mmCIF file of C-alpha atoms in Angstrom:
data_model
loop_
_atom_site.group_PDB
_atom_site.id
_atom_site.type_symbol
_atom_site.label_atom_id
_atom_site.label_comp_id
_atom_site.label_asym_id
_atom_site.label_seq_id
_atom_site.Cartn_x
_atom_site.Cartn_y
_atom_site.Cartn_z
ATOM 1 C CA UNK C 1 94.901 121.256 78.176
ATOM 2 C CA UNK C 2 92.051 123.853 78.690
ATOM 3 C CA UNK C 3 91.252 121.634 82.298
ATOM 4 C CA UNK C 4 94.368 122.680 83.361
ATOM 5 C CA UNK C 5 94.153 126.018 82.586
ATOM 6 C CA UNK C 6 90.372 126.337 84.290
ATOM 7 C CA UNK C 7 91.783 124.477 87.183
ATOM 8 C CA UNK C 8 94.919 126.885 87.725
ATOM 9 C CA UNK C 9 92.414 129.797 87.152
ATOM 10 C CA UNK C 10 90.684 128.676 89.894
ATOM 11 C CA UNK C 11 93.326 127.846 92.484
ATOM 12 C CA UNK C 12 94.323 131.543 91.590
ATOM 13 C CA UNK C 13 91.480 132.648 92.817
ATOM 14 C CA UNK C 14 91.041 130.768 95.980
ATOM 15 C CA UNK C 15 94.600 131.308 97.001
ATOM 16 C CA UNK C 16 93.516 135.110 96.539
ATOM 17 C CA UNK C 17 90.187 135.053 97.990
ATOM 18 C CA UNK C 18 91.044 132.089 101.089
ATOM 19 C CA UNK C 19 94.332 131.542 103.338
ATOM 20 C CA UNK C 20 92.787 128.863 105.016
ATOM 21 C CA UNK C 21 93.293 126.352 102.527
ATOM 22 C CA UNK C 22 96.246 127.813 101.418
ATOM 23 C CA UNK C 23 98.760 124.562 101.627
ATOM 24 C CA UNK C 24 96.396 122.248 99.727
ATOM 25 C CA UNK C 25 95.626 124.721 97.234
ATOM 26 C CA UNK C 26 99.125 125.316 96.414
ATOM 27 C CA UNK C 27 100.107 121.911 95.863
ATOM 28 C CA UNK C 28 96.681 121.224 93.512
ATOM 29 C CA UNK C 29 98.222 124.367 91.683
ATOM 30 C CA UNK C 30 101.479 122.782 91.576
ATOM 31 C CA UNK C 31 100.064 119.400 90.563
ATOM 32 C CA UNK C 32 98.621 121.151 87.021
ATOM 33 C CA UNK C 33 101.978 121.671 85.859
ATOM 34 C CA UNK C 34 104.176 118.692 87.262
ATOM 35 C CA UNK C 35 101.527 115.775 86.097
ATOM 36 C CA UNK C 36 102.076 117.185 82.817
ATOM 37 C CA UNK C 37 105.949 117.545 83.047
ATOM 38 C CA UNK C 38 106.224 120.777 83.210
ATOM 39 C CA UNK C 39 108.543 121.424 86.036
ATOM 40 C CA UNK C 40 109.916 124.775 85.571
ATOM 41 C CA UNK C 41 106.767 126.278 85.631
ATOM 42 C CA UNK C 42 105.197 124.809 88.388
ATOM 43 C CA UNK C 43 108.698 125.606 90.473
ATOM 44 C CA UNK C 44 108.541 129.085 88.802
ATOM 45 C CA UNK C 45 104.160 129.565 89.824
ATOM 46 C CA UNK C 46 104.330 128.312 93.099
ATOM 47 C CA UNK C 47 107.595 128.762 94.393
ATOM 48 C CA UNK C 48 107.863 132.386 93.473
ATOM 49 C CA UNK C 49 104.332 133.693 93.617
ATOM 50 C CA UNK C 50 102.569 131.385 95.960
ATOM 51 C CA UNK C 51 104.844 130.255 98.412
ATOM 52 C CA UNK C 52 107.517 132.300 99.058
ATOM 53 C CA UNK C 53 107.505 131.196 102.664
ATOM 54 C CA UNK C 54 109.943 128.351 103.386
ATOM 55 C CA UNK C 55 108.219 127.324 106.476
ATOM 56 C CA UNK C 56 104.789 126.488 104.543
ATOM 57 C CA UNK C 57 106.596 124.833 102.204
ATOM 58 C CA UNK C 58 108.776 122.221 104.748
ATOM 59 C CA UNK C 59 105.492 122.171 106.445
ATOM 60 C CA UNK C 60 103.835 120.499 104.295
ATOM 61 C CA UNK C 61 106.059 117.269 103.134
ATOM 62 C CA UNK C 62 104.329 116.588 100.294
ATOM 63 C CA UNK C 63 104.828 119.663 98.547
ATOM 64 C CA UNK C 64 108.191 119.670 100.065
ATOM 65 C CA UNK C 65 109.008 116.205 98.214
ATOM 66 C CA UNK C 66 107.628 116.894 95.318
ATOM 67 C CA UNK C 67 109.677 120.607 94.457
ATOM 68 C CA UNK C 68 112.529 118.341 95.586
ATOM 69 C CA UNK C 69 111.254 115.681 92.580
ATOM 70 C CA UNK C 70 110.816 118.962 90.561
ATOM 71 C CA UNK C 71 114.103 120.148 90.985
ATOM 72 C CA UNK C 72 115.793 116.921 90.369
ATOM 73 C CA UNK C 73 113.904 116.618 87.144
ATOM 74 C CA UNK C 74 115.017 120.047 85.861
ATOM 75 C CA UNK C 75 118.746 118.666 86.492
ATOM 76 C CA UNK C 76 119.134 120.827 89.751
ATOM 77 C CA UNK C 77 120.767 117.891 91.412
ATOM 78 C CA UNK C 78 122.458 119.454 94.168
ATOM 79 C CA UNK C 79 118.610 121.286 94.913
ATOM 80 C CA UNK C 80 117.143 118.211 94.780
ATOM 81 C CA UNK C 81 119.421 116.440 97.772
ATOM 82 C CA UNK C 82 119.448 119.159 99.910
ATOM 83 C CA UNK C 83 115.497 119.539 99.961
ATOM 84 C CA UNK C 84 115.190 115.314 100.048
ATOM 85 C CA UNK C 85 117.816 115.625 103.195
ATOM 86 C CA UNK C 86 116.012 118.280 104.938
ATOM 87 C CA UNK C 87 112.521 116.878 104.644
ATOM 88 C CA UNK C 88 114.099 113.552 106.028
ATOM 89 C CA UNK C 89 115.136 115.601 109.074
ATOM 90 C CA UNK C 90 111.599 117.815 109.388
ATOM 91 C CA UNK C 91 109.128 115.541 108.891
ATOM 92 C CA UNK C 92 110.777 111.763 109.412
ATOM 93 C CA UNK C 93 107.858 110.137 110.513
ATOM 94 C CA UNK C 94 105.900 111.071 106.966
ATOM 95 C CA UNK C 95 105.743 108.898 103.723
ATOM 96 C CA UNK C 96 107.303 111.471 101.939
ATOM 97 C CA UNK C 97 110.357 111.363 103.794
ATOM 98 C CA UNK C 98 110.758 107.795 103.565
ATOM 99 C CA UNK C 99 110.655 108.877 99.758
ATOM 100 C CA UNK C 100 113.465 110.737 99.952
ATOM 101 C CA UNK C 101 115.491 108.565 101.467
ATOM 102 C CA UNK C 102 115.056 105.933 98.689
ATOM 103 C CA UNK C 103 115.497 108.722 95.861
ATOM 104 C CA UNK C 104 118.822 109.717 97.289
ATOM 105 C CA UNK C 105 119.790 106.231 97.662
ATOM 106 C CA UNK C 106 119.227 105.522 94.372
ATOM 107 C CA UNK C 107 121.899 108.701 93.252
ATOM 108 C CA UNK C 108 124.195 107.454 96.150
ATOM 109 C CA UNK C 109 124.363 104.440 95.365
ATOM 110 C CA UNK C 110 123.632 103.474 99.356
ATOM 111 C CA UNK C 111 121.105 101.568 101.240
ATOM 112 C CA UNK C 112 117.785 103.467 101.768
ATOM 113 C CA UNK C 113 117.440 102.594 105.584
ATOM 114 C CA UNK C 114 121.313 103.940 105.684
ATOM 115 C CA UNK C 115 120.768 107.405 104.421
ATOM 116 C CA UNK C 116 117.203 107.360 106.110
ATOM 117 C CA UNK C 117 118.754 106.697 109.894
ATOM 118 C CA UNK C 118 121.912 108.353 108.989
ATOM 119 C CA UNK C 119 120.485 111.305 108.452
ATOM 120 C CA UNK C 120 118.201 110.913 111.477
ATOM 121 C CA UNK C 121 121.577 110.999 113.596
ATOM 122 C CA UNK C 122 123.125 113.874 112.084
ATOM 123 C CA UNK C 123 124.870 112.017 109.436
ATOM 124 C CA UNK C 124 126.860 109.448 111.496
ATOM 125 C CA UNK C 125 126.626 105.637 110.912
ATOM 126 C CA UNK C 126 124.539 104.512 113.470
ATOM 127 C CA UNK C 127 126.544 101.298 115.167
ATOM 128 C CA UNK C 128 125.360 97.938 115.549
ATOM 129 C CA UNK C 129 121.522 98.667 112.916
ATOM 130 C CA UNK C 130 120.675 95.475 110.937
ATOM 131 C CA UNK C 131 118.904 95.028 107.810
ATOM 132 C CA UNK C 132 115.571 94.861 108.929
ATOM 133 C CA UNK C 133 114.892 92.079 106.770
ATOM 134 C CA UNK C 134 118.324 89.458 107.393
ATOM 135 C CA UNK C 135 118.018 86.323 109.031
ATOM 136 C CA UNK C 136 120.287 87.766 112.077
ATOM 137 C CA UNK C 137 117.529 89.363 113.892
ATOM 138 C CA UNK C 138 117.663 88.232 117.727
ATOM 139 C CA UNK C 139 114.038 87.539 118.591
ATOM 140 C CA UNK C 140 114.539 86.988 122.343
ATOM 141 C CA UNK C 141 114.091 90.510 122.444
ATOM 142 C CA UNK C 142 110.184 90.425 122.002
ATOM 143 C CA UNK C 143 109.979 87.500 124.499
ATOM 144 C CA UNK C 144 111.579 90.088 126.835
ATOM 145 C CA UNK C 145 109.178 92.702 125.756
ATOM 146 C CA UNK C 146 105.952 90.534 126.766
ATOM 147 C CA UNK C 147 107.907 89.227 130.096
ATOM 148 C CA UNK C 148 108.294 92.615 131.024
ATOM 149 C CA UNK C 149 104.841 93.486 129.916
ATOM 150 C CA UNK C 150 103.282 91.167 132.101
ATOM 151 C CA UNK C 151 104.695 92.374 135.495
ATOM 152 C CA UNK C 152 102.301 94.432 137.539
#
């Protein structure tokens, strides 16, 4: 318990004293408090005092995932799917969005690479997507790929 609090007492200080390493230092002061399941106060330190700015926080999608986790710990629900959705849609490429996509799936009851790609296209159903891993994929595709390659 007393790491924690030296730890915190130091990311205080560097998030006073240094901007530059702002973002990782608020998510190591985060960190303190969620590993140890205390999720109100580490929504209520670094949301509120640290990082008020909504930008730094969707900037950086694994802060951004884990206030979602956070919130959807505390029983915010309704928090939690909104900030999953929108870090799908800001940072889709990341691990942490792929990480949304399977904790909403698992409260909607849906397919992870549904909600994922679904919410890539603005919510529609995207026509004619496959389970990446059925039987039905049509492989003639890649030979196509490599004829193509091949012309000059």
């Amino acid at each position: 318990r007393n790491q924690f609090e030296l730890a915190r007492e130091c990311f205080n200080r560097l998030l006073i004293e240094n901007t530059r390493l702002r973002k990782k230092v608020i998510f190591e002061y985060f960190w303190t408090y969620a590993v140890q399941g205390e999720y109100e106060d580490a929504l209520e330190i670094v949301i509120d005092k640290f990082a008020p700015n909504l930008e730094l926080i969707k900037s950086d999608s694994k802060l951004h995932f884990w206030i979602g986790l956070a919130h959807f710990e505390q029983g915010n629900t309704k928090t939690a799917k909104r900030i999953f959705k929108d870090l799908v849609k800001t940072n889709p490429l990341s691990y942490y969005a792929i990480l949304s996509a399977k904790k909403l799936s698992e409260d909607l009851n849906e397919k992870t690479e549904d909600i994922y790609l679904g919410l890539l296209n603005g919510g529609k159903t995207l026509p004619n997507t496959r389970d990446i891993a059925s039987s039905e994929i049509d492989y003639r595709w890649l030979k196509r790929v490599i004829g193509w390659s091949l012309v000059n």
